[in-house]
Amino acid sequence: MFEIGFLSIILLLLWFVVFVIVMRLPQDWAAALRLRLVTLLGCVVALGAYFSQAWIEFNPIEYITPSDVLDCIPEDLLAFIVEKMGSEQGAKILRILADFMQLNGWQTQVIPTYSIATRVCTLFAPVLAFAALLWIPFGVWLRGKKLTAMVGGLMIFLNGVGSILLLLVLPDLDALGMAGDFHGMLLATLVGAHLGNGPWWAIIGMLLIAVGGVVEIMDHPDVDDFSNSIDTPVEEIWSS
Amino acid sequence: MVILILISAAFVGVVFVIRHSENNNRWLSWGGFLGSVLALLAFFLLPWVELGGISAFQQNIEWIVANFNTLDSLLIQLSLSPTSVSPETLCSIFDDRTTYAFLSLVQKGNDFHAWQLMQAAFRVQPPLVMALGLSLLIALASGLVDVWRLMTGNWQWGSRIRKYLPLCSIVVILLLLGYFPLLDSLGAPDNLKVRLLAALASAKVGCGLCWMVVGMIAAILGSIRDWLPSVVLDVVEEP
């Protein structure tokens, strides 16, 4: 379930290099950046998930062994799909099924049967990850300011909502946007379409960025080490 | 969207109640109890898998029958049958207890509740059945502890159980969410027979699991007192 794509491995290695460098730097800005490594990790995980992990897999090999996926689908069914969806959309989805064994996050956008809501929900992960990535230098620069705390709150809210929305559209993603439709489900069954691990990694990435939002709120120039904040008794935080 | 609003409202409500209530214990127990009741209602009453109805099933069967040559070639291509398929061989392919369990539920024409899902998925996906059973036990135990506390006013009663139930709840919630997109195929997307039956029944994932998770989260929030007693127990105890 949690196998990692090549691009994700590269991104995680890059993050580790940044981690090692930042941990060794003595400057103030490095101390601030150190706290935001969790945001950076979230961005890396979410972007890696969207661009390199499988969101939808076509794996008929689990129960059949054809070399070409379309060969195992009867012509009558193909004709019915084309007739029902229209020649343009039908041809499009059949071409996708024939050409790909898996679709990454961005590639799922080419599936014509997904609703607008599903498409928007799948876009939350890369958009929020890019936004958080761009914010990191500003967060280091403006640490302790009211704006930083507001952005932190926004990061928590948007990533929390984005994670839940992505979770809610997973059944629709899994069913290629044709849940409850007999012919669509029959086609999906025959090509062994099922959800890949990409969305799960995207959700983990967004949750890490939300944790980064907490860092943005709690970080202050006076707090040069995050452990100071962690050592604060819970009762004190609560009463404040 | 409704679920999102409810989760946010529950969270804000718990924080508000803790900060402003004179007796947080009572409110927290009520919150936890209502969460457990919601989880139990979701388990027994809400649809976890929605079906197209018996008419849709019949229509789909009719389509298959009308295109029997399609199914014939299809099954040969799928290597399920080495020779031409007759209705008898077709029946033999689907002749197992899982199929019967699934079909008997489909024939009733109603949506699947969690307990029916357990019945249907018993042989194809035991971990899903185990997670469902655990969620039921946790909701029951959590609800009973809160009821007892509300009845006796002893807010410390069952503190140890109530402290560890949220941990179990989180594990079970994660397990169930892992199966969430796969519920329409009984959590077994690699089982061709089950997927074909699900397609024939026009099955799709229902809202039951979402509401169960909302209920379990409310029950977890209701146990804040057991985790942070110094924060929440600084109130006037009821006689």
Short mmCIF file of C-alpha atoms in Angstrom, two decimals:
data_model
loop_
_atom_site.label_atom_id
_atom_site.label_comp_id
_atom_site.label_asym_id
_atom_site.label_seq_id
_atom_site.Cartn_x
_atom_site.Cartn_y
_atom_site.Cartn_z
CA MET A 1 0.00 0.00 0.00
CA PHE A 2 2.79 2.44 0.81
CA GLU A 3 5.34 1.74 -1.93
CA ILE A 4 7.09 4.93 -3.06
CA GLY A 5 7.66 6.20 -6.62
CA PHE A 6 11.05 7.20 -8.02
CA LEU A 7 10.38 10.95 -7.98
CA SER A 8 9.16 10.74 -4.40
CA ILE A 9 12.38 8.98 -3.38
CA ILE A 10 14.45 11.72 -5.06
CA LEU A 11 12.40 14.43 -3.34
CA LEU A 12 12.73 12.73 0.04
CA LEU A 13 16.50 12.43 -0.45
CA LEU A 14 16.66 16.13 -1.32
CA TRP A 15 14.68 16.90 1.82
CA PHE A 16 17.14 14.83 3.85
CA VAL A 17 20.08 16.77 2.35
CA VAL A 18 18.36 20.05 3.27
CA PHE A 19 17.69 18.62 6.74
CA VAL A 20 21.36 17.75 7.31
CA ILE A 21 22.57 21.15 6.03
CA VAL A 22 20.07 23.18 8.02
CA MET A 23 20.76 21.27 11.23
CA ARG A 24 24.45 22.19 10.96
CA LEU A 25 24.01 25.90 10.26
CA PRO A 26 24.32 28.17 13.31
CA GLN A 27 22.51 31.24 11.92
CA ASP A 28 19.18 32.52 13.25
CA TRP A 29 17.38 32.00 9.99
CA ALA A 30 18.56 28.38 9.98
CA ALA A 31 17.02 27.92 13.42
CA ALA A 32 13.73 29.24 12.03
CA LEU A 33 14.04 27.08 8.93
CA ARG A 34 14.77 24.05 11.12
CA LEU A 35 11.29 24.34 12.58
CA ARG A 36 9.77 24.53 9.13
CA LEU A 37 11.38 21.30 7.94
CA VAL A 38 8.11 19.56 8.79
CA THR A 39 6.31 21.87 6.33
CA LEU A 40 8.96 21.14 3.73
CA LEU A 41 8.54 17.40 4.35
CA GLY A 42 4.78 17.76 3.90
CA CYS A 43 5.30 19.61 0.61
CA VAL A 44 7.72 16.94 -0.61
CA VAL A 45 5.36 14.12 0.31
CA ALA A 46 2.27 15.79 -1.19
CA LEU A 47 3.98 16.88 -4.43
CA GLY A 48 5.70 13.51 -4.79
CA ALA A 49 2.34 11.83 -4.29
CA TYR A 50 0.62 13.97 -6.90
CA PHE A 51 3.31 13.77 -9.57
CA SER A 52 4.82 10.33 -9.16
CA GLN A 53 2.59 8.02 -7.13
CA ALA A 54 -0.18 5.96 -8.68
CA TRP A 55 -3.61 7.34 -7.94
CA ILE A 56 -5.47 4.90 -10.17
CA GLU A 57 -4.06 1.52 -11.15
CA PHE A 58 -5.32 -0.73 -13.92
CA ASN A 59 -4.33 -4.19 -12.91
CA PRO A 60 -6.30 -6.90 -14.68
CA ILE A 61 -3.34 -9.21 -14.11
CA GLU A 62 -4.70 -9.80 -10.65
CA TYR A 63 -7.23 -12.10 -12.20
CA ILE A 64 -6.39 -12.38 -15.89
CA THR A 65 -3.20 -12.49 -17.93
CA PRO A 66 -3.69 -10.66 -21.21
CA SER A 67 -0.84 -8.70 -22.76
CA ASP A 68 -3.14 -5.97 -23.96
CA VAL A 69 -5.88 -4.79 -21.64
CA LEU A 70 -8.34 -3.99 -24.38
CA ASP A 71 -8.03 -7.44 -25.91
CA CYS A 72 -9.92 -8.97 -23.03
CA ILE A 73 -12.90 -6.64 -23.34
CA PRO A 74 -15.65 -7.82 -25.67
CA GLU A 75 -16.34 -5.61 -28.66
CA ASP A 76 -20.02 -5.33 -27.76
CA LEU A 77 -19.16 -3.76 -24.44
CA LEU A 78 -16.69 -1.38 -26.04
CA ALA A 79 -19.32 -0.37 -28.58
CA PHE A 80 -21.82 0.16 -25.80
CA ILE A 81 -19.40 2.37 -23.85
CA VAL A 82 -18.63 4.45 -26.94
CA GLU A 83 -22.33 4.78 -27.73
CA LYS A 84 -23.21 5.77 -24.17
CA MET A 85 -20.43 8.30 -23.61
CA GLY A 86 -20.31 9.62 -27.12
CA SER A 87 -17.59 8.80 -29.61
CA GLU A 88 -15.21 11.49 -28.40
CA GLN A 89 -15.35 10.76 -24.65
CA GLY A 90 -15.63 7.02 -25.18
CA ALA A 91 -12.59 6.94 -27.44
CA LYS A 92 -10.72 9.09 -24.94
CA ILE A 93 -11.31 6.80 -21.97
CA LEU A 94 -10.56 3.68 -24.02
CA ARG A 95 -7.28 5.23 -25.18
CA ILE A 96 -6.38 5.95 -21.56
CA LEU A 97 -7.17 2.38 -20.56
CA ALA A 98 -5.11 1.04 -23.44
CA ASP A 99 -2.09 3.29 -22.91
CA PHE A 100 -1.67 3.38 -19.18
CA MET A 101 -1.25 0.80 -16.46
CA GLN A 102 -1.48 3.49 -13.82
CA LEU A 103 -2.33 7.17 -13.59
CA ASN A 104 -0.62 9.69 -11.37
CA GLY A 105 -2.51 12.49 -9.67
CA TRP A 106 -2.16 14.94 -12.54
CA GLN A 107 -2.94 12.21 -15.08
CA THR A 108 -6.29 11.47 -13.43
CA GLN A 109 -7.43 14.85 -14.72
CA VAL A 110 -7.62 13.38 -18.24
CA ILE A 111 -10.27 10.84 -17.24
CA PRO A 112 -13.45 12.38 -18.69
CA THR A 113 -15.89 10.74 -16.28
CA TYR A 114 -14.77 12.53 -13.10
CA SER A 115 -17.00 15.32 -11.83
CA ILE A 116 -15.74 18.86 -11.30
CA ALA A 117 -15.93 18.37 -7.51
CA THR A 118 -13.69 15.30 -7.69
CA ARG A 119 -11.18 17.11 -9.88
CA VAL A 120 -11.07 20.11 -7.54
CA CYS A 121 -10.60 17.89 -4.49
CA THR A 122 -7.65 16.10 -6.11
CA LEU A 123 -6.05 19.48 -6.85
CA PHE A 124 -5.97 20.53 -3.20
CA ALA A 125 -2.79 18.57 -2.46
CA PRO A 126 -0.47 20.09 -5.12
CA VAL A 127 -1.90 23.61 -4.83
CA LEU A 128 -1.61 23.75 -1.04
CA ALA A 129 1.83 22.11 -1.13
CA PHE A 130 3.10 24.67 -3.67
CA ALA A 131 1.63 27.51 -1.61
CA ALA A 132 3.25 26.18 1.59
CA LEU A 133 6.56 25.72 -0.23
CA LEU A 134 6.49 29.33 -1.43
CA TRP A 135 5.55 30.54 2.04
CA ILE A 136 8.48 28.90 3.86
CA PRO A 137 11.03 31.73 3.13
CA PHE A 138 8.45 34.35 4.10
CA GLY A 139 7.67 32.40 7.27
CA VAL A 140 11.36 32.44 8.19
CA TRP A 141 11.57 36.17 7.42
CA LEU A 142 8.35 37.18 9.18
CA ARG A 143 8.51 34.80 12.15
CA GLY A 144 6.58 35.95 15.18
CA LYS A 145 4.45 38.44 13.19
CA LYS A 146 0.68 38.41 13.30
CA LEU A 147 0.55 37.69 9.56
CA THR A 148 2.61 34.52 10.07
CA ALA A 149 0.24 33.30 12.76
CA MET A 150 -2.72 34.01 10.45
CA VAL A 151 -1.10 32.12 7.60
CA GLY A 152 -0.40 29.27 10.04
CA GLY A 153 -4.08 29.15 10.98
CA LEU A 154 -5.03 29.20 7.31
CA MET A 155 -2.59 26.36 6.60
CA ILE A 156 -4.15 24.25 9.34
CA PHE A 157 -7.70 24.96 8.16
CA LEU A 158 -7.13 24.53 4.41
CA ASN A 159 -5.01 21.41 4.73
CA GLY A 160 -7.40 19.87 7.25
CA VAL A 161 -10.38 20.56 4.99
CA GLY A 162 -8.41 19.46 1.91
CA SER A 163 -7.51 16.14 3.56
CA ILE A 164 -11.10 15.44 4.54
CA LEU A 165 -12.44 16.39 1.10
CA LEU A 166 -9.88 14.21 -0.65
CA LEU A 167 -10.81 11.37 1.69
CA LEU A 168 -14.48 11.81 0.84
CA VAL A 169 -13.93 11.63 -2.94
CA LEU A 170 -11.79 8.48 -2.74
CA PRO A 171 -14.72 6.14 -3.53
CA ASP A 172 -15.48 8.24 -6.61
CA LEU A 173 -11.83 8.16 -7.68
CA ASP A 174 -11.77 4.39 -7.18
CA ALA A 175 -14.89 3.94 -9.33
CA LEU A 176 -13.49 6.17 -12.12
CA GLY A 177 -16.36 8.59 -11.46
CA MET A 178 -18.90 5.96 -12.55
CA ALA A 179 -20.02 4.58 -9.16
CA GLY A 180 -23.42 2.93 -9.38
CA ASP A 181 -23.33 2.80 -13.18
CA PHE A 182 -23.43 -0.81 -14.31
CA HIS A 183 -21.60 -0.48 -17.61
CA GLY A 184 -18.94 1.81 -16.17
CA MET A 185 -18.38 -0.54 -13.23
CA LEU A 186 -18.23 -3.53 -15.57
CA LEU A 187 -15.56 -1.80 -17.62
CA ALA A 188 -13.65 -0.79 -14.46
CA THR A 189 -13.89 -4.36 -13.20
CA LEU A 190 -12.60 -5.83 -16.45
CA VAL A 191 -9.57 -3.55 -16.54
CA GLY A 192 -8.99 -4.08 -12.81
CA ALA A 193 -9.19 -0.37 -12.01
CA HIS A 194 -8.59 0.42 -8.36
CA LEU A 195 -7.22 3.15 -6.15
CA GLY A 196 -3.44 3.46 -5.89
CA ASN A 197 -1.49 4.74 -2.92
CA GLY A 198 -1.09 8.31 -4.21
CA PRO A 199 -4.11 9.82 -2.44
CA TRP A 200 -3.02 8.35 0.90
CA TRP A 201 0.43 9.93 0.57
CA ALA A 202 -1.19 13.21 -0.49
CA ILE A 203 -3.34 13.15 2.66
CA ILE A 204 -0.28 12.44 4.83
CA GLY A 205 1.53 15.32 3.12
CA MET A 206 -1.36 17.72 3.75
CA LEU A 207 -1.54 16.68 7.41
CA LEU A 208 2.20 17.36 7.76
CA ILE A 209 1.69 20.83 6.24
CA ALA A 210 -1.11 21.38 8.77
CA VAL A 211 1.42 20.55 11.51
CA GLY A 212 3.66 23.12 9.81
CA GLY A 213 0.81 25.58 10.35
CA VAL A 214 1.04 24.92 14.10
CA VAL A 215 4.76 25.70 13.89
CA GLU A 216 3.98 29.00 12.12
CA ILE A 217 1.63 29.97 14.93
CA MET A 218 3.91 28.97 17.80
CA ASP A 219 7.25 30.13 16.40
CA HIS A 220 8.62 33.42 17.69
CA PRO A 221 12.09 35.06 17.42
CA ASP A 222 12.43 34.78 21.21
CA VAL A 223 11.89 31.04 20.96
CA ASP A 224 15.12 29.93 19.37
CA ASP A 225 14.41 26.31 20.05
CA PHE A 226 11.06 24.65 19.51
CA SER A 227 11.65 22.46 22.55
CA ASN A 228 11.02 25.57 24.71
CA SER A 229 7.47 25.62 23.42
CA ILE A 230 7.07 21.92 23.89
CA ASP A 231 8.25 22.16 27.51
CA THR A 232 5.52 24.66 28.34
CA PRO A 233 3.03 22.93 30.67
CA VAL A 234 -0.26 22.08 29.01
CA GLU A 235 -2.16 23.87 31.76
CA GLU A 236 -0.30 27.11 30.99
CA ILE A 237 -1.08 26.90 27.26
CA TRP A 238 -4.69 26.10 28.07
CA SER A 239 -5.14 28.98 30.48
CA SER A 240 -3.49 31.42 28.08
CA MET B 1 -19.76 19.18 3.40
CA VAL B 2 -22.32 18.39 6.10
CA ILE B 3 -19.81 16.09 7.78
CA LEU B 4 -17.16 18.80 7.67
CA ILE B 5 -19.49 21.32 9.27
CA LEU B 6 -20.48 18.81 11.94
CA ILE B 7 -16.88 17.94 12.79
CA SER B 8 -15.97 21.64 13.02
CA ALA B 9 -19.08 22.38 15.08
CA ALA B 10 -18.35 19.45 17.42
CA PHE B 11 -14.78 20.61 17.92
CA VAL B 12 -15.74 24.24 18.52
CA GLY B 13 -18.60 23.09 20.76
CA VAL B 14 -16.35 20.95 22.96
CA VAL B 15 -13.80 23.77 23.34
CA PHE B 16 -16.60 26.25 24.12
CA VAL B 17 -18.23 23.95 26.65
CA ILE B 18 -14.97 23.20 28.40
CA ARG B 19 -14.16 26.87 28.77
CA HIS B 20 -17.59 28.09 29.81
CA SER B 21 -19.48 25.27 31.42
CA GLU B 22 -19.81 25.01 35.18
CA ASN B 23 -19.69 21.27 35.01
CA ASN B 24 -17.57 20.10 32.11
CA ASN B 25 -17.80 16.48 33.18
CA ARG B 26 -21.51 16.28 32.48
CA TRP B 27 -21.20 17.93 29.07
CA LEU B 28 -18.23 15.84 28.05
CA SER B 29 -20.01 12.65 29.05
CA TRP B 30 -23.08 13.74 27.09
CA GLY B 31 -20.88 14.52 24.07
CA GLY B 32 -19.12 11.17 24.31
CA PHE B 33 -22.41 9.35 24.80
CA LEU B 34 -24.03 11.05 21.80
CA GLY B 35 -20.95 10.24 19.72
CA SER B 36 -21.24 6.57 20.69
CA VAL B 37 -24.96 6.58 19.88
CA LEU B 38 -24.24 8.16 16.49
CA ALA B 39 -21.61 5.49 15.81
CA LEU B 40 -24.05 2.72 16.77
CA LEU B 41 -26.84 4.24 14.67
CA ALA B 42 -24.47 4.49 11.72
CA PHE B 43 -23.49 0.86 12.24
CA PHE B 44 -27.01 -0.52 12.31
CA LEU B 45 -29.16 1.93 10.37
CA LEU B 46 -27.20 3.93 7.80
CA PRO B 47 -26.22 2.54 4.39
CA TRP B 48 -22.58 1.55 4.09
CA VAL B 49 -23.04 0.28 0.54
CA GLU B 50 -25.86 1.69 -1.58
CA LEU B 51 -27.40 -0.58 -4.19
CA GLY B 52 -29.25 0.38 -7.33
CA GLY B 53 -32.28 -1.60 -6.17
CA ILE B 54 -33.74 -4.86 -7.32
CA SER B 55 -35.04 -3.29 -10.57
CA ALA B 56 -31.55 -2.08 -11.53
CA PHE B 57 -30.20 -5.52 -10.71
CA GLN B 58 -32.80 -7.13 -12.94
CA GLN B 59 -32.09 -4.66 -15.75
CA ASN B 60 -28.38 -5.37 -15.54
CA ILE B 61 -29.02 -9.10 -15.53
CA GLU B 62 -31.25 -8.64 -18.58
CA TRP B 63 -28.47 -6.76 -20.33
CA ILE B 64 -26.09 -9.63 -19.56
CA VAL B 65 -28.62 -12.17 -20.80
CA ALA B 66 -29.26 -10.15 -23.96
CA ASN B 67 -25.53 -9.98 -24.53
CA PHE B 68 -24.84 -13.54 -23.48
CA ASN B 69 -22.36 -14.01 -26.31
CA THR B 70 -20.52 -11.05 -24.82
CA LEU B 71 -20.36 -12.69 -21.42
CA ASP B 72 -19.40 -15.97 -23.02
CA SER B 73 -16.39 -14.49 -24.79
CA LEU B 74 -15.67 -12.34 -21.76
CA LEU B 75 -15.40 -15.30 -19.41
CA ILE B 76 -13.25 -17.20 -21.87
CA GLN B 77 -10.98 -14.18 -22.16
CA LEU B 78 -10.82 -13.97 -18.40
CA SER B 79 -9.69 -17.60 -18.33
CA LEU B 80 -12.46 -18.43 -15.93
CA SER B 81 -13.69 -21.12 -18.24
CA PRO B 82 -11.64 -22.92 -20.87
CA THR B 83 -14.63 -23.71 -23.03
CA SER B 84 -17.84 -22.08 -24.12
CA VAL B 85 -20.00 -21.01 -21.20
CA SER B 86 -23.45 -22.36 -20.51
CA PRO B 87 -25.80 -21.08 -17.82
CA GLU B 88 -24.84 -24.13 -15.72
CA THR B 89 -21.13 -23.39 -15.87
CA LEU B 90 -21.89 -19.74 -15.18
CA CYS B 91 -23.75 -20.78 -12.04
CA SER B 92 -20.87 -22.99 -10.98
CA ILE B 93 -18.45 -20.07 -11.27
CA PHE B 94 -20.50 -18.06 -8.83
CA ASP B 95 -21.33 -21.04 -6.66
CA ASP B 96 -19.74 -20.22 -3.34
CA ARG B 97 -20.89 -18.99 0.04
CA THR B 98 -19.64 -15.42 -0.44
CA THR B 99 -21.64 -15.08 -3.63
CA TYR B 100 -24.72 -16.50 -1.94
CA ALA B 101 -24.33 -14.12 0.99
CA PHE B 102 -23.90 -11.18 -1.39
CA LEU B 103 -26.75 -12.22 -3.64
CA SER B 104 -29.15 -12.87 -0.78
CA LEU B 105 -28.56 -9.32 0.42
CA VAL B 106 -28.86 -7.90 -3.09
CA GLN B 107 -32.15 -9.72 -3.63
CA LYS B 108 -33.64 -7.99 -0.61
CA GLY B 109 -33.14 -4.80 -2.59
CA ASN B 110 -32.01 -2.78 0.44
CA ASP B 111 -28.73 -1.01 1.01
CA PHE B 112 -26.05 -2.75 3.09
CA HIS B 113 -25.64 -1.80 6.72
CA ALA B 114 -22.38 -2.49 8.52
CA TRP B 115 -23.58 -5.74 10.08
CA GLN B 116 -24.74 -6.96 6.67
CA LEU B 117 -21.39 -5.93 5.22
CA MET B 118 -19.71 -8.06 7.88
CA GLN B 119 -21.91 -10.96 6.85
CA ALA B 120 -21.11 -10.55 3.14
CA ALA B 121 -17.38 -9.84 3.54
CA PHE B 122 -16.77 -12.54 6.14
CA ARG B 123 -14.90 -14.85 3.76
CA VAL B 124 -13.33 -12.43 1.30
CA GLN B 125 -11.95 -9.75 3.63
CA PRO B 126 -11.60 -10.87 7.29
CA PRO B 127 -9.57 -7.76 8.36
CA LEU B 128 -12.50 -5.53 7.32
CA VAL B 129 -14.88 -7.68 9.34
CA MET B 130 -12.51 -7.51 12.31
CA ALA B 131 -12.25 -3.72 12.07
CA LEU B 132 -16.03 -3.41 11.89
CA GLY B 133 -16.47 -5.71 14.89
CA LEU B 134 -13.91 -3.73 16.91
CA SER B 135 -15.58 -0.44 16.03
CA LEU B 136 -18.88 -1.82 17.32
CA LEU B 137 -17.28 -3.00 20.57
CA ILE B 138 -15.50 0.33 21.10
CA ALA B 139 -18.67 2.35 20.49
CA LEU B 140 -20.60 0.10 22.88
CA ALA B 141 -17.96 0.21 25.63
CA SER B 142 -17.49 3.96 25.29
CA GLY B 143 -21.23 4.61 25.37
CA LEU B 144 -21.75 2.36 28.40
CA VAL B 145 -19.01 4.07 30.41
CA ASP B 146 -20.54 7.48 29.65
CA VAL B 147 -24.06 6.31 30.53
CA TRP B 148 -22.84 4.92 33.85
CA ARG B 149 -21.04 8.15 34.63
CA LEU B 150 -24.11 10.22 33.79
CA MET B 151 -26.31 8.00 35.95
CA THR B 152 -24.05 7.85 39.00
CA GLY B 153 -22.27 11.21 38.74
CA ASN B 154 -18.99 9.39 39.37
CA TRP B 155 -16.85 11.03 36.70
CA GLN B 156 -13.78 8.97 37.53
CA TRP B 157 -15.51 5.64 36.92
CA GLY B 158 -13.94 3.61 34.13
CA SER B 159 -11.23 6.22 33.68
CA ARG B 160 -8.64 3.62 32.72
CA ILE B 161 -10.89 2.05 30.07
CA ARG B 162 -11.96 5.46 28.79
CA LYS B 163 -8.31 6.49 28.56
CA TYR B 164 -7.31 3.66 26.26
CA LEU B 165 -10.47 3.43 24.19
CA PRO B 166 -9.53 6.54 22.12
CA LEU B 167 -6.24 4.91 21.15
CA CYS B 168 -8.08 1.81 19.96
CA SER B 169 -10.63 4.08 18.24
CA ILE B 170 -7.91 5.88 16.28
CA VAL B 171 -6.40 2.59 15.10
CA VAL B 172 -9.82 1.27 14.06
CA ILE B 173 -10.74 4.55 12.34
CA LEU B 174 -7.53 4.40 10.30
CA LEU B 175 -8.22 0.75 9.39
CA LEU B 176 -11.78 1.55 8.34
CA LEU B 177 -10.72 4.61 6.33
CA GLY B 178 -8.26 2.39 4.48
CA TYR B 179 -11.22 0.28 3.36
CA PHE B 180 -13.50 3.28 2.74
CA PRO B 181 -13.13 3.53 -1.08
CA LEU B 182 -13.31 -0.26 -1.43
CA LEU B 183 -16.51 -0.89 0.52
CA ASP B 184 -18.60 -1.27 -2.64
CA SER B 185 -16.54 -4.35 -3.55
CA LEU B 186 -16.58 -5.70 0.04
CA GLY B 187 -13.02 -4.44 0.53
CA ALA B 188 -11.70 -6.93 -2.04
CA PRO B 189 -10.97 -5.06 -5.30
CA ASP B 190 -8.95 -8.01 -6.63
CA ASN B 191 -11.85 -10.45 -6.35
CA LEU B 192 -13.42 -10.63 -9.80
CA LYS B 193 -16.61 -12.41 -8.74
CA VAL B 194 -17.37 -9.92 -6.02
CA ARG B 195 -16.67 -6.97 -8.33
CA LEU B 196 -18.89 -8.38 -11.05
CA LEU B 197 -21.69 -8.88 -8.54
CA ALA B 198 -21.16 -5.34 -7.23
CA ALA B 199 -21.38 -4.04 -10.80
CA LEU B 200 -24.58 -6.02 -11.41
CA ALA B 201 -26.06 -4.60 -8.21
CA SER B 202 -24.90 -1.05 -9.17
CA ALA B 203 -23.24 -0.81 -5.78
CA LYS B 204 -21.59 2.35 -4.52
CA VAL B 205 -20.12 3.48 -1.22
CA GLY B 206 -22.68 4.92 1.20
CA CYS B 207 -22.44 7.45 4.00
CA GLY B 208 -22.47 5.00 6.95
CA LEU B 209 -18.72 4.86 7.51
CA CYS B 210 -18.41 8.68 7.48
CA TRP B 211 -21.03 9.04 10.19
CA MET B 212 -19.49 6.23 12.22
CA VAL B 213 -16.14 8.03 12.09
CA VAL B 214 -17.81 11.32 13.12
CA GLY B 215 -19.42 9.51 16.08
CA MET B 216 -16.15 7.89 17.11
CA ILE B 217 -14.33 11.24 16.91
CA ALA B 218 -17.01 12.76 19.16
CA ALA B 219 -16.52 9.85 21.56
CA ILE B 220 -12.77 10.46 21.50
CA LEU B 221 -13.32 14.15 22.27
CA GLY B 222 -15.57 13.09 25.14
CA SER B 223 -12.60 11.41 26.78
CA ILE B 224 -10.48 14.59 26.95
CA ARG B 225 -11.10 14.63 30.70
CA ASP B 226 -9.44 11.26 31.09
CA TRP B 227 -6.34 12.48 29.27
CA LEU B 228 -6.09 15.98 30.76
CA PRO B 229 -7.70 15.71 34.22
CA SER B 230 -5.93 18.79 35.57
CA VAL B 231 -7.45 20.92 32.83
CA VAL B 232 -10.98 19.68 32.93
CA LEU B 233 -11.56 18.59 36.50
CA ASP B 234 -11.12 22.05 38.03
CA VAL B 235 -14.86 22.35 38.39
CA VAL B 236 -17.43 21.94 41.08
CA GLU B 237 -18.12 18.24 41.50
CA GLU B 238 -21.74 17.25 41.63
CA PRO B 239 -22.86 15.84 44.99
#
